[in-house]
Short mmCIF file of C-alpha atoms and ligand atoms in Angstrom, two decimals:
data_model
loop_
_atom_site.label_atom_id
_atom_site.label_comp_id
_atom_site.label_asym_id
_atom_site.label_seq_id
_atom_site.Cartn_x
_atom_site.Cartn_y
_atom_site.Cartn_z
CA UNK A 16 0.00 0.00 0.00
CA UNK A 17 1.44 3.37 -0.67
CA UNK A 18 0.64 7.42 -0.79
CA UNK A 19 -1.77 7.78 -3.80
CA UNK A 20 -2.83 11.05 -3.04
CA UNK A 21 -1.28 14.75 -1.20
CA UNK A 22 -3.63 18.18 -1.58
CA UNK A 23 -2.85 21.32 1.10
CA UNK A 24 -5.70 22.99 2.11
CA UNK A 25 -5.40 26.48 2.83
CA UNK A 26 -9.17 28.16 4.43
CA UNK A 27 -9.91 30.73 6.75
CA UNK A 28 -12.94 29.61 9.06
CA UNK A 29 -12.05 32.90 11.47
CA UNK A 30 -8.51 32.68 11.02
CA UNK A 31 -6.33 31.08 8.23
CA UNK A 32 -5.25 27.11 8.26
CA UNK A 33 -3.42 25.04 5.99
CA UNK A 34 -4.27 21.51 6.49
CA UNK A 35 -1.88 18.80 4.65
CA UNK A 36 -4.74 15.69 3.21
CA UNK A 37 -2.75 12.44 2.37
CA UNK A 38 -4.71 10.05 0.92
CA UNK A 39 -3.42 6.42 0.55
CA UNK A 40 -4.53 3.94 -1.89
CA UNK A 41 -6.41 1.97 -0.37
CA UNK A 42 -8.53 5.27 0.40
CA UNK A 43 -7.50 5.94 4.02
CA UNK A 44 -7.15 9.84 4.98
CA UNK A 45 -4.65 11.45 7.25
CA UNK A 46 -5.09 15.10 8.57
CA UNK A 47 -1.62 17.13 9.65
CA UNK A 48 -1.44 20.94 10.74
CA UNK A 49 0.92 22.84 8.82
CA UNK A 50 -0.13 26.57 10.13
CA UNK A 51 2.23 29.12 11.03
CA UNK A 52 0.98 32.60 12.18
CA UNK A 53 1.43 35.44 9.45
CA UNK A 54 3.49 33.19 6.82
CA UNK A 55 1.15 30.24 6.13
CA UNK A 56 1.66 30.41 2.05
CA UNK A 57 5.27 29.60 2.24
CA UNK A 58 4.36 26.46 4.49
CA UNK A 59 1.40 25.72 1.59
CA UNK A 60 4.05 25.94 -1.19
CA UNK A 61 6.54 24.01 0.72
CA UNK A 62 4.70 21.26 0.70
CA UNK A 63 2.52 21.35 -2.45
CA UNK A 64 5.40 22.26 -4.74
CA UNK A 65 8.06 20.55 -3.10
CA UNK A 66 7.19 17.82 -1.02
CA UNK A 67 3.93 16.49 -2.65
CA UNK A 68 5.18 14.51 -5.82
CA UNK A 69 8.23 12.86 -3.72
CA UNK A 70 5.62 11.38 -1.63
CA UNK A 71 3.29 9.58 -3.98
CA UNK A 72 3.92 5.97 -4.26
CA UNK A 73 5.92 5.59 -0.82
CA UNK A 74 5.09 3.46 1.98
CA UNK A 75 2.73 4.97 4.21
CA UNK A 76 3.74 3.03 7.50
CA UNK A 77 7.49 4.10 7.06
CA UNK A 78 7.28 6.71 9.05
CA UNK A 79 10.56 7.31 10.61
CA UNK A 80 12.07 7.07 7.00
CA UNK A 81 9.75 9.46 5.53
CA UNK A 82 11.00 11.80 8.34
CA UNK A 83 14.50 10.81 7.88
CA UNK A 84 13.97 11.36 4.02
CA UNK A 85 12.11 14.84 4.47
CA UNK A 86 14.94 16.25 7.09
CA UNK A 87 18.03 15.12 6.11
CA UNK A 88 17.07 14.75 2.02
CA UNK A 89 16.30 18.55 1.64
CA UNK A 90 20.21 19.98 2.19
CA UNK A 91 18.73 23.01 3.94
CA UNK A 92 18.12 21.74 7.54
CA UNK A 93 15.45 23.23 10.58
CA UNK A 94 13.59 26.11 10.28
CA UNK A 95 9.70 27.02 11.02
CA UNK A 96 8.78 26.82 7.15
CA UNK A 97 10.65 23.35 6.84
CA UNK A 98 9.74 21.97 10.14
CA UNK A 99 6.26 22.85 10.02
CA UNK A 100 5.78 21.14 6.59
CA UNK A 101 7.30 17.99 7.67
CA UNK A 102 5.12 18.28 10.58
CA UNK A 103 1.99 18.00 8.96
CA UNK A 104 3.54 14.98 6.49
CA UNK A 105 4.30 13.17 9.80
CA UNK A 106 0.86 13.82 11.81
CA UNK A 107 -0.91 12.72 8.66
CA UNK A 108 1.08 9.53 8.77
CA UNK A 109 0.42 8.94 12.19
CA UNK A 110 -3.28 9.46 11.81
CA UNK A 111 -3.27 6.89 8.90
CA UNK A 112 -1.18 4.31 10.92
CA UNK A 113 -3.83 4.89 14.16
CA UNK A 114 -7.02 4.97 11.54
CA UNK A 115 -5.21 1.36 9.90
CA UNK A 116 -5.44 0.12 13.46
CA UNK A 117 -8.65 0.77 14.58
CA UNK A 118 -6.88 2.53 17.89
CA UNK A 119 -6.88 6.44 18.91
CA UNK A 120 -3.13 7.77 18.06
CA UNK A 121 -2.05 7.53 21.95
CA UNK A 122 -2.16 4.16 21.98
CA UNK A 123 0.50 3.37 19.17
CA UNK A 124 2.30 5.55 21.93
CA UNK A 125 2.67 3.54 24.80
CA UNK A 126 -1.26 4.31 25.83
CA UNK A 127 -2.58 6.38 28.43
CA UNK A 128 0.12 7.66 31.16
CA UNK A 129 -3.05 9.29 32.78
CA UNK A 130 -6.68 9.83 32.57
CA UNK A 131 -6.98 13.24 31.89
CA UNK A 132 -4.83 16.74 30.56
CA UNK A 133 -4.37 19.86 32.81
CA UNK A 134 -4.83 22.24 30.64
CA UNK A 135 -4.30 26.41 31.52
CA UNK A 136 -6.68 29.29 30.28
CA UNK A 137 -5.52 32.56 28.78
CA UNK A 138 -6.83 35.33 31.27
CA UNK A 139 -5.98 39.22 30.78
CA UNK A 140 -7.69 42.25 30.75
CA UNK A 141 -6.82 45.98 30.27
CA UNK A 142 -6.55 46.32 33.74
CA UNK A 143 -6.64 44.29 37.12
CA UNK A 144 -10.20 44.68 37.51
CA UNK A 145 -10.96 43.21 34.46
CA UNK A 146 -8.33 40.56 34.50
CA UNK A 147 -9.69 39.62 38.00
CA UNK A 148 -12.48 38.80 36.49
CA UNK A 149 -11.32 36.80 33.44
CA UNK A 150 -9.54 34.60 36.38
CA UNK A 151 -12.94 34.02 38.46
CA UNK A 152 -14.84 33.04 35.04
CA UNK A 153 -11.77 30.09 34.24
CA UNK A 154 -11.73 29.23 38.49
CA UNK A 155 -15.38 29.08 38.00
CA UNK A 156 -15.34 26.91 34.88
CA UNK A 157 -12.95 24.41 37.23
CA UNK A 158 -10.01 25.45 35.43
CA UNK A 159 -6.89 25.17 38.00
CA UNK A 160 -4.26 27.02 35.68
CA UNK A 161 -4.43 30.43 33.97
CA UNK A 162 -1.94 32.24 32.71
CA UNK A 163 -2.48 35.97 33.10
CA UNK A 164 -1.77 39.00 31.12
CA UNK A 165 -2.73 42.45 31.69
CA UNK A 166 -2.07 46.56 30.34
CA UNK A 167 1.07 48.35 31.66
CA UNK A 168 -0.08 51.95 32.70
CA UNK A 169 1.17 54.53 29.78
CA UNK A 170 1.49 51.81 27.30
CA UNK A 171 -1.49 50.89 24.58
CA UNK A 172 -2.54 47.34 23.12
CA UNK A 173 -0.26 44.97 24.20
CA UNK A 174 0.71 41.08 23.60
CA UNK A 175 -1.89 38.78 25.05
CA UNK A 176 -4.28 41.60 26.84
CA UNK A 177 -7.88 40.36 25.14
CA UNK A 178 -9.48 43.83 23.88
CA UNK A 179 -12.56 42.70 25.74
CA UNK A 180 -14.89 43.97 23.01
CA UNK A 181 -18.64 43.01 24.63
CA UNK A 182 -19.76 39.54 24.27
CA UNK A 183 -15.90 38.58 22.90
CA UNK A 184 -14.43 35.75 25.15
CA UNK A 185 -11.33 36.67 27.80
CA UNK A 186 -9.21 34.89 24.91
CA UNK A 187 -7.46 36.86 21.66
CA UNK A 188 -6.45 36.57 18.27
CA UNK A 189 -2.58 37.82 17.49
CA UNK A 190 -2.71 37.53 14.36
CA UNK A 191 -4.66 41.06 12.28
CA UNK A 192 -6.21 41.23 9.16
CA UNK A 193 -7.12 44.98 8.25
CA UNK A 194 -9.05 47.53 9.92
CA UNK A 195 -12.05 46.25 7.35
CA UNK A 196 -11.70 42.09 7.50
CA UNK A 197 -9.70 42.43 4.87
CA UNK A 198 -6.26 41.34 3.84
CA UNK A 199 -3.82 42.75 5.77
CA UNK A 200 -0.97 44.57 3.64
CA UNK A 201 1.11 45.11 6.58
CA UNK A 202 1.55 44.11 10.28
CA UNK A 203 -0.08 46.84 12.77
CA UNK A 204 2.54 48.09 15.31
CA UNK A 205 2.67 48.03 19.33
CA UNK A 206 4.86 50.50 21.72
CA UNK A 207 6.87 48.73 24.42
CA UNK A 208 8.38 49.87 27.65
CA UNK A 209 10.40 46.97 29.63
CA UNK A 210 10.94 49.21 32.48
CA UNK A 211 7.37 49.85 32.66
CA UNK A 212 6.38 46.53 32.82
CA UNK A 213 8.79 45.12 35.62
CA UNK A 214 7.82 47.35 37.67
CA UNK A 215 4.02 47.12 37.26
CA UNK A 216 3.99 43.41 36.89
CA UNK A 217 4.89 41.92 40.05
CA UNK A 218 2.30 44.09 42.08
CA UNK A 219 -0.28 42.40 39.89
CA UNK A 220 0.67 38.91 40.71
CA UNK A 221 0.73 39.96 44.69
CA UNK A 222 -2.80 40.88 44.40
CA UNK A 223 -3.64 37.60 42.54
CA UNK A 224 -2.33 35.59 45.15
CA UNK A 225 -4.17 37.67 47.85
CA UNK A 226 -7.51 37.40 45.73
CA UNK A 227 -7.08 33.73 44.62
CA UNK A 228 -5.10 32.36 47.54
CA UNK A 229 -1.99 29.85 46.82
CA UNK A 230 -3.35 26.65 44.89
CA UNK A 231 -4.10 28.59 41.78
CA UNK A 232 -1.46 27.77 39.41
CA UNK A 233 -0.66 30.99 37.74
CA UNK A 234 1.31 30.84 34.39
CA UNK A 235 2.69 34.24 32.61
CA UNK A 236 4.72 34.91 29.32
CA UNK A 237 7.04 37.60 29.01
CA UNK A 238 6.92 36.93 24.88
CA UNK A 239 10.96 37.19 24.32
CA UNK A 240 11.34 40.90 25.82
CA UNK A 241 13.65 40.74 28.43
CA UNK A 242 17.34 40.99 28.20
CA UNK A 243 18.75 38.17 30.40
CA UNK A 244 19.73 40.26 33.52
CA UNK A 245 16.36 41.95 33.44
CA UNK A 246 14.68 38.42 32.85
CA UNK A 247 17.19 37.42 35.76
CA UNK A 248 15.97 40.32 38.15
CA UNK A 249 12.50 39.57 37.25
CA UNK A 250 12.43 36.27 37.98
CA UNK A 251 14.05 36.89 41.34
CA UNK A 252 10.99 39.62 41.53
CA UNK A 253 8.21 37.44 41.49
CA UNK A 254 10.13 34.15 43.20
CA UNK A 255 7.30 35.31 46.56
CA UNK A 256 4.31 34.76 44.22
CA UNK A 257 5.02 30.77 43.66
CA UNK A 258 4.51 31.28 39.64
CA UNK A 259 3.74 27.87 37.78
CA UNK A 260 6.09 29.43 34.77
CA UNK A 261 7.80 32.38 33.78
CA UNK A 262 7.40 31.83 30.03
CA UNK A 263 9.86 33.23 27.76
CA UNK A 264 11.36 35.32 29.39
CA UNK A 265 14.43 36.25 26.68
CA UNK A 266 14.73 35.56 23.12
CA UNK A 267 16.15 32.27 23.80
CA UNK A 268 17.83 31.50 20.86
CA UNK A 269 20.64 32.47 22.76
CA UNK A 270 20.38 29.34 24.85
CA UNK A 271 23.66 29.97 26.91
CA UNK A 272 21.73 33.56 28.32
CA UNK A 273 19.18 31.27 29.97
CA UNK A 274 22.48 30.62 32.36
CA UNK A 275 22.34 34.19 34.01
CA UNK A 276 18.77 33.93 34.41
CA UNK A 277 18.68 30.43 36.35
CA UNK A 278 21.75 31.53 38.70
CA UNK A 279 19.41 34.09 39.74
CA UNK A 280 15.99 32.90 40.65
CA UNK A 281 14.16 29.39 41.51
CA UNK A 282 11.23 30.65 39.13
CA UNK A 283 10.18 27.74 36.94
CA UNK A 284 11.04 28.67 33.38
CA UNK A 285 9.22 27.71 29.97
CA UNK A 286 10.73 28.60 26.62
CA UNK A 287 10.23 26.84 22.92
CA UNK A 288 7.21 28.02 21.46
CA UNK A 289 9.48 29.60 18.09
CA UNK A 290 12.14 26.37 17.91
CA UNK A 291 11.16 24.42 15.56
CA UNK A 292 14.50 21.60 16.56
CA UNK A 293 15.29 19.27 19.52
CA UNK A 294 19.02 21.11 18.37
CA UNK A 295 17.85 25.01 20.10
CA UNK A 296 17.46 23.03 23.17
CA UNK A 297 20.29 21.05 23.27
CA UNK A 298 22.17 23.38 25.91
CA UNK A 299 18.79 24.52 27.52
CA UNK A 300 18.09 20.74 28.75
CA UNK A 301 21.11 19.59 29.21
CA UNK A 302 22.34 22.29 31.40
CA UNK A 303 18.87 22.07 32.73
CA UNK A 304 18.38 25.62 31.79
CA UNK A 305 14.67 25.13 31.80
CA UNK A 306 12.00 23.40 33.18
CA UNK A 307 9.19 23.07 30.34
CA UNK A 308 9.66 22.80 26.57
CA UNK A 309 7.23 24.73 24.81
CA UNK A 310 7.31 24.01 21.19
CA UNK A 311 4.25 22.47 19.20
CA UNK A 312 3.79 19.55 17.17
CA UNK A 313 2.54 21.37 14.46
CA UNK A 314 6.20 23.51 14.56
CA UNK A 315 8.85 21.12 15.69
CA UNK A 316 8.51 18.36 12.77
CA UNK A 317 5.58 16.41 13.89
CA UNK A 318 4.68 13.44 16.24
CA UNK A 319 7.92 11.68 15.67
CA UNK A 320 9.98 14.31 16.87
CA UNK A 321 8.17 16.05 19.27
CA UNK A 322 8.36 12.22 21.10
CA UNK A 323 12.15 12.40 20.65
CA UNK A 324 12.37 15.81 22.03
CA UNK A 325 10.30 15.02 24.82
CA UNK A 326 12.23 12.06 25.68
CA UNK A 327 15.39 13.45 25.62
CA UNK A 328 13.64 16.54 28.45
CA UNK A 329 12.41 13.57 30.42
CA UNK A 330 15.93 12.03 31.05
CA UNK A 331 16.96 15.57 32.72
CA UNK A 332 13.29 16.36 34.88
CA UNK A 333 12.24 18.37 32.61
CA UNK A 334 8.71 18.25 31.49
CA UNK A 335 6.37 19.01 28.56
CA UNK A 336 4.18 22.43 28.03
CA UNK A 337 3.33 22.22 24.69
CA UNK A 338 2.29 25.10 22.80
CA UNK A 339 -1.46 25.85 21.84
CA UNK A 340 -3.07 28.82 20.92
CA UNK A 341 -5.77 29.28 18.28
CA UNK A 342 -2.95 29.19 15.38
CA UNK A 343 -2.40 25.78 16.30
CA UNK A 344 -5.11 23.90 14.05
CA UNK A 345 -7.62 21.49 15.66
CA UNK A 346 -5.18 18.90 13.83
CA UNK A 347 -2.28 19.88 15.27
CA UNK A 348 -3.97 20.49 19.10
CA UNK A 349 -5.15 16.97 19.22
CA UNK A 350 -1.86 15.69 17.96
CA UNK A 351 -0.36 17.64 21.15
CA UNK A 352 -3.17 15.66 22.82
CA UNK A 353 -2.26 12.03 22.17
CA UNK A 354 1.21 13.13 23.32
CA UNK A 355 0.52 14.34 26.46
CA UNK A 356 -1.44 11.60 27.43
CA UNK A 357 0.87 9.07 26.28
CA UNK A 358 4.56 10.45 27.38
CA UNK A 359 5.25 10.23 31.21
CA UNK A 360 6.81 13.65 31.87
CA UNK A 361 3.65 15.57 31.25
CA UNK A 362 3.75 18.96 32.54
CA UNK A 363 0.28 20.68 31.34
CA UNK A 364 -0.78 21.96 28.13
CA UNK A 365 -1.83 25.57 26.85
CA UNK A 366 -5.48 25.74 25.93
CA UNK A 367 -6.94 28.25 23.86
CA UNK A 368 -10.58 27.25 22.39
CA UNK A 369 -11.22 27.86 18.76
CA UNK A 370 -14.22 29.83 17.78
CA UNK A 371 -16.85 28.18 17.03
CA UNK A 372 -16.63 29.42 13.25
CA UNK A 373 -13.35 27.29 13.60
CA UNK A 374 -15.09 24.07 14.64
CA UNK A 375 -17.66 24.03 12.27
CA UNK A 376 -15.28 23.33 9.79
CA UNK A 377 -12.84 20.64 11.71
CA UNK A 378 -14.85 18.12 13.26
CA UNK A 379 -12.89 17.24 16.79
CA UNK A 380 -13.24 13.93 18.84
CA UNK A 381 -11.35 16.09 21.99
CA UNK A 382 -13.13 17.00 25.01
CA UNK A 383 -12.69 19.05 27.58
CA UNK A 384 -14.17 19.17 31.67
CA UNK A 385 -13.70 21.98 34.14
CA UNK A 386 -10.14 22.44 33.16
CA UNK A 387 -9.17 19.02 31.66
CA UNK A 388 -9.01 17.72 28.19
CA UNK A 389 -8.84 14.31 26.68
CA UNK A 390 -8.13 13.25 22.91
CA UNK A 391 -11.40 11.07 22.88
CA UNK A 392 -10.70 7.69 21.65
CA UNK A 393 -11.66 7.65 17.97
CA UNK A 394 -9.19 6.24 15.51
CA UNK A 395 -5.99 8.09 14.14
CA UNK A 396 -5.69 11.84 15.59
CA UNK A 397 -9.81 12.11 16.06
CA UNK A 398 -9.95 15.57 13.79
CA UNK A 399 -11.66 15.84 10.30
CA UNK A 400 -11.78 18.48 8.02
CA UNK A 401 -14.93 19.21 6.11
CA UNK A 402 -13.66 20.41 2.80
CA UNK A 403 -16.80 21.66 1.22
CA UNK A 404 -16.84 23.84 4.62
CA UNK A 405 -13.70 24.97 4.67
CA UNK A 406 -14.33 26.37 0.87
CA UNK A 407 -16.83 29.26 1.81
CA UNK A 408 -13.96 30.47 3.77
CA UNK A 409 -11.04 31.59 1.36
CA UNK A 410 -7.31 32.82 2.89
CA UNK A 411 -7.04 36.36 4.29
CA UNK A 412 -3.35 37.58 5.07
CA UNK A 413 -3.26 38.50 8.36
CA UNK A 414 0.21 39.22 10.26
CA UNK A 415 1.00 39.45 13.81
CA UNK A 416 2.20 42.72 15.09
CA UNK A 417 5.56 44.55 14.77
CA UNK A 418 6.78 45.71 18.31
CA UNK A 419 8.54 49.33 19.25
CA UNK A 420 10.11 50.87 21.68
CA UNK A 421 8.82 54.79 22.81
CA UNK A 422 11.81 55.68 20.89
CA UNK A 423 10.53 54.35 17.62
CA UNK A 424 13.36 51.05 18.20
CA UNK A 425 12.28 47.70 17.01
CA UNK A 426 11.84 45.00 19.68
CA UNK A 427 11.40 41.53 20.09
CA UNK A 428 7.18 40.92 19.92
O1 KDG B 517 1.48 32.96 16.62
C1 KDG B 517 2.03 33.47 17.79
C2 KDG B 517 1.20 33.06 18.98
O2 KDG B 517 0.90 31.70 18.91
C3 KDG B 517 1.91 33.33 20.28
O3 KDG B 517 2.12 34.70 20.40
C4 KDG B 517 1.09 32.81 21.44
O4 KDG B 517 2.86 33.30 22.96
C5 KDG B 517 1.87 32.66 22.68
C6 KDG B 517 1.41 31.67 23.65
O5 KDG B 517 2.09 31.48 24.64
O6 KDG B 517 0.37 31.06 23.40
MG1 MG B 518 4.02 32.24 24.47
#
């Protein structure tokens, strides 16, 4: 039996997807994610013009030698446009060798490690008022994780703070189209002040403590801003409020920076969500630099390698965050599913709900409970795309914002 058939669907049911479709001979369909924020068409043409016709006719159950055959037969190694595409190749394979089965993906895995998967909620609002009350709506909804954004006074729209728009949910959308719904021609900007924000911060997570008491596991995500001694300082900052995870804290692709910070402060840390390569955390977990790895399925080559990766963390006590906001297809969240129940050095997993314009055009088998999900134990991954939905919702560009300093200086977003 072999690959008889590869399309890349690329729709926009609220925000855009691209969705890899293999289809082997024998007429068995596998789904894989291949979405990444503000630069989806390169992914799409990665894979329909360059990876499509060297898959026809192979073996769908050699998996690891696809891989193998995708990584090291390109040359040009890593990246988020490469590793996303072999990504969705791999989650599609995966999904055909659990459908071929009869079993739910997590049980070609090793089965279930654990019944259910702790998932955290994004709460934030303008203010603490308002993001008080985003965290009593996910307490009240039995979620026991949030992670928790909010404005710095003197500073506009900033990363993760929901615009709380009436009847919107305490979640957001990063990624903007234009003003109009339209296609975005360029990325909106921000204005950033670091010094701002460490010194409003910490005050913020005193009075969540005081308001929520100490079992609360509060998660927050400094989005790559920090130089390391302010991430270090920081760190040290908060070390009274017991925080689940700092969350990139620096622009870690400078792994050996993550040393400065850790010297400094017994804060948890979580950084990955931008590798794409078990190689950008090669000094982070061996030096034990971190304590969560945050990269998705969907970015960091698929099932295969995401199970290496996540191995490899285990052997040094470090465990698994993976990443997974909206731009992380229903594809690629349950794959991140059937991992996290299967591996033993679970940590918790990011949850971010798609809309339900989203879900009406991938059918999902996943289910959540007052702060717990659980893949659902249909065959392969568990996620469908209808096709003759996704057409009434064509591709809009939409990119995620450009950050600046008051001074008009580009910074890290
Ligand atoms: O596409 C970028 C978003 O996925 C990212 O900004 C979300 O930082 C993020 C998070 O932790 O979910
Ligand atoms: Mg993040």
């Amino acid at each position: 039996m072999s690959i008889d058939k590869i399309d890349v669907n690329v729709c926009s049911p609220g925000r855009n997807f691209v969705t890899l479709k293999i289809v082997t001979d024998d007429g068995i369909v596998g789904w894989g994610d291949a979405t990444l924020n503000g630069r989806e068409l390169a992914v799409a043409a990665y894979l329909s013009e360059h990876l499509a016709s060297t898959l026809i006719g192979r073996d769908e159950d050699r998996i690891e030698d696809t891989w193998q055959y995708l990584y090291r037969g390109a040359y040009w190694r890593r990246g988020p446009v490469t590793m996303a595409a072999i990504a969705a190749v791999d989650m599609a394979l995966w999904d055909i060798k659990a459908k071929k089965a009869g079993v739910p993906l997590y049980q070609l895995l090793g089965g279930a490690s654990r019944d259910r998967i702790r998932v955290y909620g994004h709460a934030s609002g303008p203010d603490y008022a308002a993001l008080k009350d985003a965290i009593t709506g996910y307490v009240e909804a039995g979620y026991t994780a949030v992670r928790v954004q909010t404005g710095v006074p003197g500073l506009g729209q900033i990363y993760g703070v929901a615009t709380n728009k009436p009847g919107a949910r305490y979640d957001y959308e990063p990624a903007h189209r234009a003003a109009d719904g339209g296609a975005a021609t360029a990325p909106i900007e921000e204005t950033w002040d670091t010094r701002a924000y460490l010194t409003h911060m910490p005050g913020i997570f005193a009075k969540i403590r005081e308001d929520f008491g100490s079992q609360l596991r509060i998660l927050h995500d400094g989005h790559h801003r920090m130089t390391p001694i302010e991430a270090a300082r920081f760190a040290k900052d908060v070390e009274p409020y017991d925080l689940f995870w700092l969350e990139d804290c620096t622009p870690a692709e400078d792994q050996a920076a993550l040393r400065l910070v850790r010297s400094h402060s017994t804060t948890p840390l979580a950084i990955g969500e931008v590798f794409n390569s078990v190689y950008d955390y090669q000094t982070l977990i061996t030096e034990r630099l971190i304590d969560y790895v945050r990269s998705a399925v969907t970015h960091t080559g698929g099932v295969t390698a995401m199970r290496k990766l996540l191995d490899f963390a285990g052997i040094y006590g470090i465990r698994s965050g993976m990443h997974g906001p909206t731009d992380i297809s229903p594809v690629g969240m349950a794959a991140a599913l059937h991992l996290d129940l299967a591996i033993h050095n679970f940590g918790i997993q990011e949850y971010m709900p798609h809309s339900d314009t989203t879900l009406e055009v991938f059918r999902t088998s996943f289910t959540f409970e007052r702060g717990f999900l659980h893949p659902g134990d249909t065959p392969g991954l568990g996620v469908e795309l209808d096709e003759d939905a996704a057409a009434a919702f064509t591709y809009t560009t939409a990119y995620l914002p450009v950050n600046r300093l008051q001074d008009g200086t580009v910074h890290d977003w």
